[in-house]
GROMACS .gro file of C-alpha atoms in nm:
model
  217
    1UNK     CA    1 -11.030  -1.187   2.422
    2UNK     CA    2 -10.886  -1.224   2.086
    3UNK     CA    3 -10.786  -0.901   1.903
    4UNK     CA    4 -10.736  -0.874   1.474
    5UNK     CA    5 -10.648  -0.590   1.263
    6UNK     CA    6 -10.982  -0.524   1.147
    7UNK     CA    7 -11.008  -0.408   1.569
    8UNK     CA    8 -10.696  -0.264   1.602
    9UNK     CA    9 -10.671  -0.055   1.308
   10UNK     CA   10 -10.923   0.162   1.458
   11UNK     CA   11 -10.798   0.189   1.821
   12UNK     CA   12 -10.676   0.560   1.918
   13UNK     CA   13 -10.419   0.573   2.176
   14UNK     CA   14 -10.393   0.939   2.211
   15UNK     CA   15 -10.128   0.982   2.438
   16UNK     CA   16  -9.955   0.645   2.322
   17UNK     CA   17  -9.704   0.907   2.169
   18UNK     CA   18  -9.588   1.059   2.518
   19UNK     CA   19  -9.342   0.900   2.773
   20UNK     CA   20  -9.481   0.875   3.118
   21UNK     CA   21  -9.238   1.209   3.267
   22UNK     CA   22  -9.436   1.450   2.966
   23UNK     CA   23  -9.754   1.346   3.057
   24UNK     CA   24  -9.726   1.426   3.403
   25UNK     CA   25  -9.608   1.763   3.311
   26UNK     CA   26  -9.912   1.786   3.122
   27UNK     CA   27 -10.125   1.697   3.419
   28UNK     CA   28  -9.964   1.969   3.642
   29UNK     CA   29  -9.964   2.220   3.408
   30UNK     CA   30 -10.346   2.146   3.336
   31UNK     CA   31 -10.400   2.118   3.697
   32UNK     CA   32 -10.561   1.794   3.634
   33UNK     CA   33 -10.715   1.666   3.946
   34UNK     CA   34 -10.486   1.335   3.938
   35UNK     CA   35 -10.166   1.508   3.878
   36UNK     CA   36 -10.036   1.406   4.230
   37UNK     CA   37 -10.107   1.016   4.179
   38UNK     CA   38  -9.855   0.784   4.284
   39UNK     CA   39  -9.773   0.519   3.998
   40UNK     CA   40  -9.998   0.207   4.087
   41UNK     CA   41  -9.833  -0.171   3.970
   42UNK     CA   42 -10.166  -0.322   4.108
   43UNK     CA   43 -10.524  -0.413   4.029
   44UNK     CA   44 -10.643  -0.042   3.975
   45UNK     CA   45 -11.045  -0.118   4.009
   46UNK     CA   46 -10.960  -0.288   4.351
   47UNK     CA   47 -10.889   0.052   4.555
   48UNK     CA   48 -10.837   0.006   4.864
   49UNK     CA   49 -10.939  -0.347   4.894
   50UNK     CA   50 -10.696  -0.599   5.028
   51UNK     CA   51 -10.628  -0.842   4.700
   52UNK     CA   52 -10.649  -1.162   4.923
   53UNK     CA   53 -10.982  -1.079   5.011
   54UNK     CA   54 -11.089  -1.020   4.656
   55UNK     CA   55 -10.952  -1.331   4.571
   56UNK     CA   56 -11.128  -1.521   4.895
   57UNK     CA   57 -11.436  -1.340   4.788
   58UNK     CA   58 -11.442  -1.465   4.428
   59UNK     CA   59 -11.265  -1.782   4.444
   60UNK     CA   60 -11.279  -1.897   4.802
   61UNK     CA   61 -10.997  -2.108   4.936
   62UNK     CA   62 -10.884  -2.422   4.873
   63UNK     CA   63 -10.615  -2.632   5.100
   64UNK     CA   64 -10.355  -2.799   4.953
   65UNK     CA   65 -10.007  -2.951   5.068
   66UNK     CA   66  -9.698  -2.687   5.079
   67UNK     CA   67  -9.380  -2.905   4.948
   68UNK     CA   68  -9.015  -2.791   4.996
   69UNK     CA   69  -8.913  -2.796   4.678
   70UNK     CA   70  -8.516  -3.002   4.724
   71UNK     CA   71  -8.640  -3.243   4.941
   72UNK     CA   72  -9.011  -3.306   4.848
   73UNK     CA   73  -9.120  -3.305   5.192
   74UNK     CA   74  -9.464  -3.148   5.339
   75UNK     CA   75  -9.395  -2.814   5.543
   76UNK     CA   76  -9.724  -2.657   5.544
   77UNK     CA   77 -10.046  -2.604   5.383
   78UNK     CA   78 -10.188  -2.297   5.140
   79UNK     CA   79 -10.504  -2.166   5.120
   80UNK     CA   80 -10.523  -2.162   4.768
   81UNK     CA   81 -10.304  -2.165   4.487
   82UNK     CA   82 -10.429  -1.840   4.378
   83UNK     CA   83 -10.319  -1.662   4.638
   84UNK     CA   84  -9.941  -1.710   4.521
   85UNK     CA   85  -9.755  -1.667   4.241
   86UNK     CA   86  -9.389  -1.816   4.159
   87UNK     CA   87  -9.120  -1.552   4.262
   88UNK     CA   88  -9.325  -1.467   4.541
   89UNK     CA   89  -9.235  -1.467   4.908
   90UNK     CA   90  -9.553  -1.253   5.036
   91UNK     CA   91  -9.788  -1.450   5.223
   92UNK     CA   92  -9.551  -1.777   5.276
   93UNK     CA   93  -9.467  -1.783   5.668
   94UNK     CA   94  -9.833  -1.800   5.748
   95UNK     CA   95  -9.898  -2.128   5.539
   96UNK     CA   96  -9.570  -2.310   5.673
   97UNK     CA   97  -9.563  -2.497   6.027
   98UNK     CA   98  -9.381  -2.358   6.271
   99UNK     CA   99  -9.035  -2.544   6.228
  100UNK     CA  100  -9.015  -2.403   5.872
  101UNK     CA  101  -9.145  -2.076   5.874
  102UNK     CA  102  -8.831  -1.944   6.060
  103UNK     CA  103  -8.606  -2.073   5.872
  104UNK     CA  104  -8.672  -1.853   5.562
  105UNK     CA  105  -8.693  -1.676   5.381
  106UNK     CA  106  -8.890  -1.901   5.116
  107UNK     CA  107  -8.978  -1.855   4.798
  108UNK     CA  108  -9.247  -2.013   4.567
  109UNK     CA  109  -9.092  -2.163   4.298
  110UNK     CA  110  -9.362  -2.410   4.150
  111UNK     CA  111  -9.786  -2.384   4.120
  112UNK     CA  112  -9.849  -2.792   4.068
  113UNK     CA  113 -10.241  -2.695   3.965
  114UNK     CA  114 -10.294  -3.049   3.825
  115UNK     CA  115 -10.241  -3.156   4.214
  116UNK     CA  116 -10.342  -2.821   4.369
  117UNK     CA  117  -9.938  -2.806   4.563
  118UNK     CA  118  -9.731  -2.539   4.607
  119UNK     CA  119  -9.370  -2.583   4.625
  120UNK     CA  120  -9.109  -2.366   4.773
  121UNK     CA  121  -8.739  -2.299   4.844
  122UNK     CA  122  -8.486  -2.140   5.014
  123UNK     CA  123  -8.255  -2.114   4.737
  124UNK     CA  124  -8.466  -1.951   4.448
  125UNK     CA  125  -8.101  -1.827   4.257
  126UNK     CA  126  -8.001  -2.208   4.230
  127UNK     CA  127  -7.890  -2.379   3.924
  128UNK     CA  128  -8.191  -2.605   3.908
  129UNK     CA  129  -8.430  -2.408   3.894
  130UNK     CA  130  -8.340  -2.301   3.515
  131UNK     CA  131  -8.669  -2.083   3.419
  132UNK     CA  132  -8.525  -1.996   3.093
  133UNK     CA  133  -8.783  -2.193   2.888
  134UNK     CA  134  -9.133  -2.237   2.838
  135UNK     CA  135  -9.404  -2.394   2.618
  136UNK     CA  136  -9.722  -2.175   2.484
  137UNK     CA  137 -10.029  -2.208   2.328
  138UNK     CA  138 -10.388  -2.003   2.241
  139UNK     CA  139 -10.119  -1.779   2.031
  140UNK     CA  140 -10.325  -1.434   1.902
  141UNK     CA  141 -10.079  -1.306   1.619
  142UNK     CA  142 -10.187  -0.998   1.543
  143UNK     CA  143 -10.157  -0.988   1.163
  144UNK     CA  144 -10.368  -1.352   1.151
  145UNK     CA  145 -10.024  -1.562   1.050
  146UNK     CA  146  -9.729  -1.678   1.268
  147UNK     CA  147  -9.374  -1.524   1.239
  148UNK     CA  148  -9.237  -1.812   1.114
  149UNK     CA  149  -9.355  -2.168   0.925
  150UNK     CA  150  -9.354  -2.527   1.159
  151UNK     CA  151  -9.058  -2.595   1.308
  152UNK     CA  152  -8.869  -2.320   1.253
  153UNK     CA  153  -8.639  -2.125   1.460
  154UNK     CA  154  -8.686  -1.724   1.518
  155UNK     CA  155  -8.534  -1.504   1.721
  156UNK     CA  156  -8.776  -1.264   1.897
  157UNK     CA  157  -8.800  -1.104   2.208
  158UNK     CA  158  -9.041  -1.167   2.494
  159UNK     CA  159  -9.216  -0.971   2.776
  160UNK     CA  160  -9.337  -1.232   3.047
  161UNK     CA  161  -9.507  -0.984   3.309
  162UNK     CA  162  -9.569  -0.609   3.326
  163UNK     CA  163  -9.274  -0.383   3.332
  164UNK     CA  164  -9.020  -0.259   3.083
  165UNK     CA  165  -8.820  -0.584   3.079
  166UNK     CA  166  -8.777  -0.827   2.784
  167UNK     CA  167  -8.555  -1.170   2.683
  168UNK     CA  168  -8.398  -1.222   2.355
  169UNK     CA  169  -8.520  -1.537   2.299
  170UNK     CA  170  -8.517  -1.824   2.051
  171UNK     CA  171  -8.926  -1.905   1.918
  172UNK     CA  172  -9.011  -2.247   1.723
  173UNK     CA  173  -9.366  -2.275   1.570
  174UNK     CA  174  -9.536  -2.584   1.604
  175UNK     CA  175  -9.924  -2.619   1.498
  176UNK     CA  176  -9.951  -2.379   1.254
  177UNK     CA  177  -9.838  -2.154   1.494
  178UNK     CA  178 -10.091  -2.190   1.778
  179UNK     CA  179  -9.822  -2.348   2.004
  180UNK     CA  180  -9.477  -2.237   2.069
  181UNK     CA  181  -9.163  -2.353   2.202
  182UNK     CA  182  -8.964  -2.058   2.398
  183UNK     CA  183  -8.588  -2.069   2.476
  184UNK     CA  184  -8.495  -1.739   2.656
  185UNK     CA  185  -8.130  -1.590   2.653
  186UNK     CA  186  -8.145  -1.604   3.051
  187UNK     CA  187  -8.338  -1.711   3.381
  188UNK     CA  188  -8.628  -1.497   3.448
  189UNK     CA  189  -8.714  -1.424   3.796
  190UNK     CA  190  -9.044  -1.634   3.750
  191UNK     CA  191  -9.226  -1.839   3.529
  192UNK     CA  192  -9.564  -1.962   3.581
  193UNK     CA  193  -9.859  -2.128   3.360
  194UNK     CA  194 -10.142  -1.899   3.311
  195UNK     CA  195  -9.935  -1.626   3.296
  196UNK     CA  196  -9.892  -1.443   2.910
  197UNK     CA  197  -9.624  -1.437   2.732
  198UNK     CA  198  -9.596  -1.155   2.418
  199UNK     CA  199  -9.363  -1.151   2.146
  200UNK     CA  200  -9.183  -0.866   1.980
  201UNK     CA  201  -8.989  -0.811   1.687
  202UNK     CA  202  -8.797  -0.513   1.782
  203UNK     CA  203  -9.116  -0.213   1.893
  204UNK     CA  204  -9.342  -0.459   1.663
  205UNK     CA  205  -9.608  -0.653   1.866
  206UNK     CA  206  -9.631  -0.953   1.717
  207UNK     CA  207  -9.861  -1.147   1.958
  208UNK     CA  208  -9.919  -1.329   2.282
  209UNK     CA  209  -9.995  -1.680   2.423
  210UNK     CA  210 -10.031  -1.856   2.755
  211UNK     CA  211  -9.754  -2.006   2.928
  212UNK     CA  212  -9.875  -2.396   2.959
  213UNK     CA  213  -9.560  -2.514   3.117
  214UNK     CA  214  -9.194  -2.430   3.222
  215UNK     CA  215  -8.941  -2.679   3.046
  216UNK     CA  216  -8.614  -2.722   3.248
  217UNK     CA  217  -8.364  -2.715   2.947
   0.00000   0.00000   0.00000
C-alpha cells in the first residue's frame, strides 16, 4: 500500500514525539496495564504462535535443493524458501544431511526464488559475499517526485530492516525514479529481494522500494 501527502498530512502520531524510555515512565506512572511488557522484534498479532507454523499454515511447504554456496554442491533440502531469510542460521541443521549439518555453523546467504534454492555458507564474513549493493523498484516517494532527475547520483541514507541502523549510501535514479540503483558505504549483514529498502535524507523520509536484486560490486 502506497501512501501520498494528501494521507499523510492527516496522520496523528501522538506519542511520535517521545523516546521509547519516557513512554514507559508514562505507562508506570499511569499504571497502564502493559507497563511491564517486554520489547517484542516479532510478528505482534502472532502471540504465542510458533512463526513456522503460521507460515506452513498459510503458505504450505515447498522442497527445494539446499546448495553450499563455494562449491555449488547439494547438502540438503528446505522446506520452503519462506521459512529463511539471508543472515539467518535458525532452522538450517534440520534441512542439511547429516555429513553437513555438523560441520556448521551455516548461514543462508542467497534465496534463488526464480529456482526455489537456498544457498548457504560457512563463511558468511567473506570477501565475496560483498552485500553492499542493491537494485530497487515500486519506489513510493512520499512528496510524488524522486530526489534526484535520471541518472543522477545522490547521497542518501538507507534503512534495510527494522532497527535503528542506517548506510550512507550512494542512490542513482533510473525510470523516472521508479527504479534505483543503491551503492552502500559498507556490507550489511543481509540483503535479500522482497525485503524494503527506505531512504532518508537526514530525519526526512523520503521513500521506500523493494529490493529486486543484490549486485556484487
Amino acid at each position: 500500500l502506497d501512501f501520498a501527502q494528501d494521507q499523510l498530512e492527516r496522520v496523528l502520531f501522538p506519542i511520535g514525539h517521545l523516546p521509547k524510555s519516557e513512554v514507559r515512565a508514562l505507562a508506570e506512572e499511569l499504571q497502564l496495564p502493559n507497563r511491564q511488557r517486554k520489547d517484542s522484534q516479532g510478528i505482534c498479532f502472532l502471540g504465542q504462535l510458533n512463526y513456522d507454523d503460521f507460515l506452513r499454515d498459510h503458505l504450505g511447504e515447498r522442497p527445494g535443493p539446499v546448495f553450499e554456496f563455494e562449491t555449488k554442491q547439494v547438502i540438503g533440502t528446505h522446506r520452503g524458501l519462506w521459512f529463511h531469510t539471508v543472515g539467518q542460521r535458525r532452522g538450517l541443521v534440520p534441512v542439511l544431511t547429516n555429513a553437513f549439518a555438523a560441520k556448521g555453523p551455516w548461514y543462508v546467504v542467497k534465496k534463488d526464488v526464480e529456482n526455489n534454492a537456498l544457498h548457504v555458507s560457512r563463511e558468511y564474513t567473506a570477501a565475496d559475499k560483498s552485500r553492499n549493493a542493491f537494485n530497487a523498484n515500486s519506489l513510493n516517494w512520499l512528496s510524488g517526485n524522486p530526489p534526484a532527475a535520471d541518472g543522477e547520483q545522490i547521497p542518501l541514507q538507507v534503512k534495510v530492516r527494522h532497527g535503528a541502523q542506517m548506510h550512507d549510501a550512494l542512490v542513482t535514479v533510473h525510470e523516472g525514479g521508479a527504479r534505483v540503483g543503491v551503492q552502500l558505504s559498507s556490507r550489511d549483514k543481509g540483503l535479500a529481494p522482497g525485503q524494503f529498502a527506505a531512504f532518508y535524507d537526514g530525519d526526512v523520509c523520503l521513500g521506500s522500494g523493494v529490493i529486486t536484486e543484490e549486485v556484487h560490486s
